[in-house]
């Protein structure tokens, strides 16, 4: 029943928004940018669920088995630091570049060749993340459905089909409207599950039973946010700061909704609600997981299944269905945004800008939809083998964006030097690859993540080379100078017109 409820909800929502929006999307540009006429609630909705996915749900509840409630710092910092930084500054900056993709923006600042290189790398990076998200969605369908359908291929294929339906009719505009509904379902459904769990526990010792379990096990810190152990600091807090700011800020997934907005004001106005949803979305899953791991029969199934097993034990089928909707709202929205962003980069940057600049708008629209199907197939094949999301996939693929955004940030606010940009990105990629295949075995696990050497190489070469080499002013200053010059020319032209009208 839970499977039927969840799948029916997403089918009805997808088909309903498709039928309503199909006439509003009249061009390829509308499909990938939303037409640039959207008010702030939809801009915020298009953005807010994209950074969530399994990172705020399944990965956190699984990690809480070892690190406890402190894993919530990932969500706290993501919503409290990344979202404000992006919506108040980074998003509006991208809009000022007047481009469609982040790689195109890099090409505009540092030369087209660097843009082509990033256009080749980023789709593969996004697809890698998408594989993990599809696996998480499939795992949710399988576990919360009580194993009614096999994980592979049935649940994986259902996950991919629901993802395609999320975007295929109206692209970015469809994502925004569906996210508006799904953000509500995510918050209400997951918190409803927490309240239901409290009611279920009331006749079984209440919440005190849970805290007493961890206290008797010698791990009372698992119920506290303030467990700042080295593992929490170096595998959670620092990675969150680095990856959300440096990776997600360079991602087409986060930047694409900025193209929908009518103005920069419409990007900034949604910052409070976006930050609130982004942070609060993680709390129920971690609470449910901590409850599940305090119940021996549930804990015996493992941390990854703690929430589904608890739900099947404590909830009626309709409540399990609502919880499944809430979880899929997070994972499907992220997966859909990843596939749309990958398709947009491939078609716009490679097929159109590099191969056929005169491509018609109709061809662009058709190719983008075809590429969505191609990307979906590329996701299915490894997802069938992977079976479940792997933390190392995120660490590896996310790290590819660190040197790119480092160079972008330097170029926007400090200095533009093409040589320094190439060397910095190359050094960051080299560090990422080296650490993947030859990381030092003497380091403790919490210090051996790829993001640390990649970030070090980015800072060393990015700052060092730009201190040594000359370059042009930061691109924001260049834009400001051009605007001032244009204003002066307009004022001179207006003055000339006045003088001519007076016959002087």
CSV table of C-alpha atoms in Angstrom, one decimal, residues 31-349:
chain,number,residue,atom,x,y,z
A,31,UNK,CA,12.8,24.5,-21.1
A,32,UNK,CA,16.3,25.0,-19.5
A,33,UNK,CA,15.9,28.5,-18.1
A,34,UNK,CA,12.3,28.9,-17.2
A,35,UNK,CA,12.1,32.0,-19.4
A,36,UNK,CA,13.7,34.4,-16.9
A,37,UNK,CA,10.3,35.7,-15.8
A,38,UNK,CA,9.7,33.9,-12.5
A,39,UNK,CA,8.9,35.4,-9.1
A,40,UNK,CA,10.9,34.6,-6.0
A,41,UNK,CA,8.8,31.8,-4.5
A,42,UNK,CA,9.3,29.6,-7.6
A,43,UNK,CA,13.0,30.6,-7.8
A,44,UNK,CA,13.5,29.5,-4.2
A,45,UNK,CA,11.5,26.3,-4.8
A,46,UNK,CA,13.6,25.5,-7.9
A,47,UNK,CA,16.7,25.9,-5.8
A,48,UNK,CA,15.9,24.6,-2.4
A,49,UNK,CA,15.6,20.9,-2.9
A,50,UNK,CA,18.4,20.5,-5.4
A,51,UNK,CA,21.2,20.4,-2.7
A,52,UNK,CA,19.2,18.0,-0.5
A,53,UNK,CA,18.9,14.5,-1.9
A,54,UNK,CA,20.3,11.5,0.0
A,55,UNK,CA,23.0,13.7,1.5
A,56,UNK,CA,20.4,15.3,3.9
A,57,UNK,CA,18.5,12.1,4.4
A,58,UNK,CA,19.8,8.5,4.0
A,59,UNK,CA,23.5,9.4,4.3
A,60,UNK,CA,22.9,11.4,7.5
A,61,UNK,CA,20.7,8.8,9.2
A,62,UNK,CA,23.2,6.1,8.3
A,63,UNK,CA,26.1,8.2,9.7
A,64,UNK,CA,24.2,9.0,12.9
A,65,UNK,CA,24.8,5.4,14.0
A,66,UNK,CA,28.4,6.3,14.5
A,67,UNK,CA,28.4,10.0,15.1
A,68,UNK,CA,25.0,10.5,16.7
A,69,UNK,CA,23.0,13.7,16.4
A,70,UNK,CA,26.1,15.7,15.6
A,71,UNK,CA,25.6,14.7,11.9
A,72,UNK,CA,23.0,17.5,11.9
A,73,UNK,CA,25.7,20.0,11.6
A,74,UNK,CA,25.9,19.1,7.9
A,75,UNK,CA,22.3,20.4,7.5
A,76,UNK,CA,22.8,23.3,9.9
A,77,UNK,CA,25.8,24.6,8.0
A,78,UNK,CA,24.4,23.9,4.6
A,79,UNK,CA,21.3,25.9,5.3
A,80,UNK,CA,23.0,28.5,7.5
A,81,UNK,CA,26.1,29.1,5.5
A,82,UNK,CA,25.9,27.7,1.9
A,83,UNK,CA,22.3,28.8,1.1
A,84,UNK,CA,22.7,32.5,2.3
A,85,UNK,CA,26.1,32.7,0.5
A,86,UNK,CA,24.6,31.4,-2.7
A,87,UNK,CA,21.3,33.2,-2.8
A,88,UNK,CA,22.7,36.6,-1.6
A,89,UNK,CA,26.0,36.6,-3.6
A,90,UNK,CA,27.0,33.6,-5.8
A,91,UNK,CA,23.7,33.2,-7.5
A,92,UNK,CA,23.3,36.9,-8.5
A,93,UNK,CA,27.0,36.9,-9.7
A,94,UNK,CA,26.2,34.0,-12.1
A,95,UNK,CA,23.2,35.8,-13.4
A,96,UNK,CA,25.3,38.9,-14.2
A,97,UNK,CA,27.5,36.8,-16.5
A,98,UNK,CA,24.5,36.5,-18.9
A,99,UNK,CA,25.3,32.9,-19.8
A,100,UNK,CA,23.3,29.6,-19.6
A,101,UNK,CA,25.8,27.3,-18.0
A,102,UNK,CA,28.5,27.6,-15.4
A,103,UNK,CA,31.2,26.2,-17.8
A,104,UNK,CA,30.1,28.9,-20.3
A,105,UNK,CA,30.6,31.5,-17.5
A,106,UNK,CA,34.1,30.2,-16.8
A,107,UNK,CA,34.8,30.5,-20.5
A,108,UNK,CA,33.6,34.0,-20.6
A,109,UNK,CA,36.0,35.0,-17.7
A,110,UNK,CA,39.1,32.9,-18.5
A,111,UNK,CA,38.7,32.0,-22.2
A,112,UNK,CA,36.6,29.5,-24.2
A,113,UNK,CA,39.1,26.7,-23.9
A,114,UNK,CA,38.8,26.4,-20.2
A,115,UNK,CA,35.0,26.5,-20.6
A,116,UNK,CA,35.2,23.6,-23.1
A,117,UNK,CA,37.3,21.5,-20.6
A,118,UNK,CA,34.8,22.1,-17.8
A,119,UNK,CA,31.9,21.3,-20.1
A,120,UNK,CA,33.5,17.9,-20.7
A,121,UNK,CA,34.2,17.2,-17.0
A,122,UNK,CA,31.1,18.5,-15.2
A,123,UNK,CA,28.4,16.3,-16.9
A,124,UNK,CA,30.4,13.2,-15.9
A,125,UNK,CA,30.7,14.5,-12.4
A,126,UNK,CA,27.0,15.2,-12.1
A,127,UNK,CA,26.1,11.8,-13.5
A,128,UNK,CA,28.4,10.2,-10.9
A,129,UNK,CA,26.4,11.9,-8.1
A,130,UNK,CA,23.1,11.0,-9.9
A,131,UNK,CA,24.0,7.3,-9.8
A,132,UNK,CA,24.2,7.5,-6.0
A,133,UNK,CA,20.9,9.5,-5.8
A,134,UNK,CA,19.1,6.9,-8.0
A,135,UNK,CA,20.4,4.1,-5.8
A,136,UNK,CA,19.2,6.0,-2.7
A,137,UNK,CA,15.7,6.4,-4.3
A,138,UNK,CA,15.6,2.8,-5.2
A,139,UNK,CA,16.7,1.8,-1.7
A,140,UNK,CA,13.9,3.9,-0.3
A,141,UNK,CA,11.3,2.2,-2.6
A,142,UNK,CA,12.6,-1.2,-1.7
A,143,UNK,CA,12.9,-0.8,2.1
A,144,UNK,CA,9.8,1.3,2.8
A,145,UNK,CA,7.9,-1.0,0.5
A,146,UNK,CA,8.8,-3.9,2.7
A,147,UNK,CA,10.7,-5.6,-0.1
A,148,UNK,CA,7.5,-6.0,-2.2
A,149,UNK,CA,9.6,-5.3,-5.3
A,150,UNK,CA,13.2,-6.4,-6.0
A,151,UNK,CA,15.8,-3.6,-5.6
A,152,UNK,CA,17.3,-4.4,-9.0
A,153,UNK,CA,16.1,-3.9,-11.5
A,154,UNK,CA,12.5,-3.0,-10.5
A,155,UNK,CA,13.1,-0.3,-7.9
A,156,UNK,CA,15.9,1.3,-9.8
A,157,UNK,CA,13.9,1.4,-13.0
A,158,UNK,CA,10.9,3.0,-11.2
A,159,UNK,CA,13.3,5.6,-9.7
A,160,UNK,CA,14.6,6.5,-13.1
A,161,UNK,CA,11.1,6.7,-14.7
A,162,UNK,CA,9.9,8.9,-11.9
A,163,UNK,CA,13.0,11.1,-12.4
A,164,UNK,CA,12.3,11.5,-16.1
A,165,UNK,CA,8.7,12.4,-15.5
A,166,UNK,CA,9.9,15.1,-13.1
A,167,UNK,CA,11.5,17.1,-15.9
A,168,UNK,CA,10.6,15.8,-19.4
A,169,UNK,CA,7.6,17.9,-20.1
A,170,UNK,CA,8.6,21.4,-19.0
A,171,UNK,CA,12.2,21.2,-17.8
A,172,UNK,CA,13.2,23.7,-15.2
A,173,UNK,CA,9.8,25.3,-14.8
A,174,UNK,CA,8.4,21.8,-14.0
A,175,UNK,CA,11.1,21.2,-11.5
A,176,UNK,CA,10.2,24.5,-9.7
A,177,UNK,CA,6.5,23.8,-9.5
A,178,UNK,CA,7.0,20.2,-8.4
A,179,UNK,CA,9.6,21.3,-5.8
A,180,UNK,CA,7.1,23.8,-4.4
A,181,UNK,CA,4.7,20.9,-3.6
A,182,UNK,CA,7.4,18.5,-2.6
A,183,UNK,CA,9.2,20.9,-0.2
A,184,UNK,CA,5.9,21.1,1.7
A,185,UNK,CA,5.5,17.3,1.6
A,186,UNK,CA,9.1,16.7,2.7
A,187,UNK,CA,8.8,18.9,5.8
A,188,UNK,CA,5.2,18.0,6.8
A,189,UNK,CA,5.5,14.3,6.0
A,190,UNK,CA,8.9,13.8,7.8
A,191,UNK,CA,7.9,15.8,10.9
A,192,UNK,CA,4.5,14.0,11.0
A,193,UNK,CA,6.5,10.7,11.2
A,194,UNK,CA,8.4,12.1,14.2
A,195,UNK,CA,5.2,13.0,16.0
A,196,UNK,CA,3.7,9.6,15.2
A,197,UNK,CA,6.9,8.0,16.6
A,198,UNK,CA,6.5,10.0,19.8
A,199,UNK,CA,2.9,8.7,20.1
A,200,UNK,CA,4.1,5.1,19.4
A,201,UNK,CA,6.8,5.4,22.1
A,202,UNK,CA,4.5,6.8,24.7
A,203,UNK,CA,3.4,3.3,25.6
A,204,UNK,CA,6.9,1.9,25.4
A,205,UNK,CA,8.8,4.1,27.8
A,206,UNK,CA,8.6,7.3,25.8
A,207,UNK,CA,11.6,9.4,24.6
A,208,UNK,CA,13.2,8.7,28.0
A,209,UNK,CA,13.7,5.1,26.9
A,210,UNK,CA,15.8,6.3,23.9
A,211,UNK,CA,18.0,8.6,26.0
A,212,UNK,CA,18.4,5.9,28.7
A,213,UNK,CA,19.4,3.3,26.1
A,214,UNK,CA,22.3,5.5,24.9
A,215,UNK,CA,23.3,6.4,28.4
A,216,UNK,CA,23.4,2.8,29.5
A,217,UNK,CA,25.4,1.9,26.4
A,218,UNK,CA,28.0,4.5,27.4
A,219,UNK,CA,27.2,6.8,24.4
A,220,UNK,CA,25.0,9.6,25.8
A,221,UNK,CA,26.8,12.0,23.4
A,222,UNK,CA,24.8,10.4,20.5
A,223,UNK,CA,21.8,12.4,21.5
A,224,UNK,CA,23.7,15.7,21.6
A,225,UNK,CA,24.5,18.1,18.8
A,226,UNK,CA,27.7,19.1,20.6
A,227,UNK,CA,29.8,16.1,20.1
A,228,UNK,CA,32.8,17.7,18.4
A,229,UNK,CA,35.0,14.6,18.1
A,230,UNK,CA,37.8,14.6,15.5
A,231,UNK,CA,35.7,12.3,13.4
A,232,UNK,CA,32.8,14.8,13.4
A,233,UNK,CA,35.0,17.7,12.7
A,234,UNK,CA,37.1,16.2,9.9
A,235,UNK,CA,34.6,13.9,8.2
A,236,UNK,CA,31.5,16.1,8.6
A,237,UNK,CA,32.0,19.8,9.6
A,238,UNK,CA,35.0,20.7,7.5
A,239,UNK,CA,33.8,18.6,4.5
A,240,UNK,CA,30.5,20.3,4.6
A,241,UNK,CA,32.0,23.8,4.6
A,242,UNK,CA,34.3,22.9,1.7
A,243,UNK,CA,32.0,20.8,-0.4
A,244,UNK,CA,28.8,22.8,-0.1
A,245,UNK,CA,30.5,26.2,-0.7
A,246,UNK,CA,33.1,25.1,-3.3
A,247,UNK,CA,31.3,22.2,-5.0
A,248,UNK,CA,27.7,23.1,-5.0
A,249,UNK,CA,28.4,26.8,-5.8
A,250,UNK,CA,30.0,25.7,-9.0
A,251,UNK,CA,27.3,23.2,-9.9
A,252,UNK,CA,25.0,23.8,-12.8
A,253,UNK,CA,22.3,22.2,-10.6
A,254,UNK,CA,22.4,25.2,-8.2
A,255,UNK,CA,23.1,27.9,-10.7
A,256,UNK,CA,20.4,26.9,-13.3
A,257,UNK,CA,17.4,28.0,-11.2
A,258,UNK,CA,19.0,31.5,-11.0
A,259,UNK,CA,18.2,31.8,-14.8
A,260,UNK,CA,14.5,31.7,-13.9
A,261,UNK,CA,14.4,34.8,-11.8
A,262,UNK,CA,13.0,38.1,-13.1
A,263,UNK,CA,15.7,40.0,-11.3
A,264,UNK,CA,18.5,39.6,-8.7
A,265,UNK,CA,15.9,40.7,-6.1
A,266,UNK,CA,13.9,37.6,-6.8
A,267,UNK,CA,16.9,35.5,-6.1
A,268,UNK,CA,17.7,37.1,-2.8
A,269,UNK,CA,14.1,37.4,-1.4
A,270,UNK,CA,13.7,33.6,-0.9
A,271,UNK,CA,16.9,33.2,1.2
A,272,UNK,CA,15.1,32.8,4.6
A,273,UNK,CA,12.7,30.1,3.4
A,274,UNK,CA,15.3,28.3,1.4
A,275,UNK,CA,17.7,28.2,4.4
A,276,UNK,CA,15.0,27.1,6.7
A,277,UNK,CA,13.8,24.2,4.5
A,278,UNK,CA,17.4,23.1,3.7
A,279,UNK,CA,18.3,22.9,7.3
A,280,UNK,CA,15.1,21.5,8.8
A,281,UNK,CA,14.7,18.8,6.2
A,282,UNK,CA,17.4,16.7,7.8
A,283,UNK,CA,16.2,16.7,11.4
A,284,UNK,CA,13.4,14.1,11.2
A,285,UNK,CA,15.5,11.5,9.5
A,286,UNK,CA,18.2,11.6,12.1
A,287,UNK,CA,15.7,11.6,15.0
A,288,UNK,CA,14.0,8.5,13.5
A,289,UNK,CA,17.3,6.8,12.9
A,290,UNK,CA,18.5,7.4,16.5
A,291,UNK,CA,15.2,6.0,17.8
A,292,UNK,CA,15.5,3.0,15.5
A,293,UNK,CA,19.1,2.2,16.5
A,294,UNK,CA,17.9,2.2,20.2
A,295,UNK,CA,15.5,-0.6,19.5
A,296,UNK,CA,17.4,-3.9,19.3
A,297,UNK,CA,15.0,-5.5,16.8
A,298,UNK,CA,15.4,-2.5,14.5
A,299,UNK,CA,19.1,-2.0,15.0
A,300,UNK,CA,19.7,-5.6,14.1
A,301,UNK,CA,18.8,-4.8,10.5
A,302,UNK,CA,21.7,-2.2,10.3
A,303,UNK,CA,22.0,1.6,10.2
A,304,UNK,CA,21.0,1.9,6.6
A,305,UNK,CA,17.6,0.3,7.2
A,306,UNK,CA,17.0,1.8,10.6
A,307,UNK,CA,14.4,4.3,9.4
A,308,UNK,CA,12.5,2.0,7.0
A,309,UNK,CA,12.4,-0.9,9.6
A,310,UNK,CA,11.2,1.5,12.3
A,311,UNK,CA,8.5,2.9,10.0
A,312,UNK,CA,7.2,-0.6,9.1
A,313,UNK,CA,7.2,-1.5,12.8
A,314,UNK,CA,5.6,1.6,14.2
A,315,UNK,CA,3.5,3.1,11.4
A,316,UNK,CA,0.3,2.1,9.6
A,317,UNK,CA,0.6,1.6,5.8
A,318,UNK,CA,-0.7,5.0,4.9
A,319,UNK,CA,1.8,6.7,7.2
A,320,UNK,CA,4.6,4.7,5.7
A,321,UNK,CA,3.4,6.0,2.3
A,322,UNK,CA,3.6,9.6,3.5
A,323,UNK,CA,7.1,9.0,4.8
A,324,UNK,CA,8.1,7.5,1.5
A,325,UNK,CA,6.7,10.5,-0.3
A,326,UNK,CA,8.7,12.8,2.0
A,327,UNK,CA,11.9,10.8,1.3
A,328,UNK,CA,11.4,10.6,-2.4
A,329,UNK,CA,10.6,14.3,-2.5
A,330,UNK,CA,14.3,14.9,-1.5
A,331,UNK,CA,16.0,12.3,-3.6
A,332,UNK,CA,13.9,12.6,-6.8
A,333,UNK,CA,14.1,16.4,-6.9
A,334,UNK,CA,17.9,16.2,-6.7
A,335,UNK,CA,18.2,13.4,-9.3
A,336,UNK,CA,16.0,15.3,-11.7
A,337,UNK,CA,17.9,18.5,-11.3
A,338,UNK,CA,21.2,16.6,-11.9
A,339,UNK,CA,20.0,15.0,-15.1
A,340,UNK,CA,18.5,18.3,-16.4
A,341,UNK,CA,21.7,20.1,-15.6
A,342,UNK,CA,23.9,17.5,-17.3
A,343,UNK,CA,21.7,17.5,-20.4
A,344,UNK,CA,21.8,21.3,-20.5
A,345,UNK,CA,25.6,21.5,-20.4
A,346,UNK,CA,26.0,18.7,-23.0
A,347,UNK,CA,23.5,20.2,-25.5
A,348,UNK,CA,24.2,23.9,-25.0
A,349,UNK,CA,28.0,23.9,-24.5
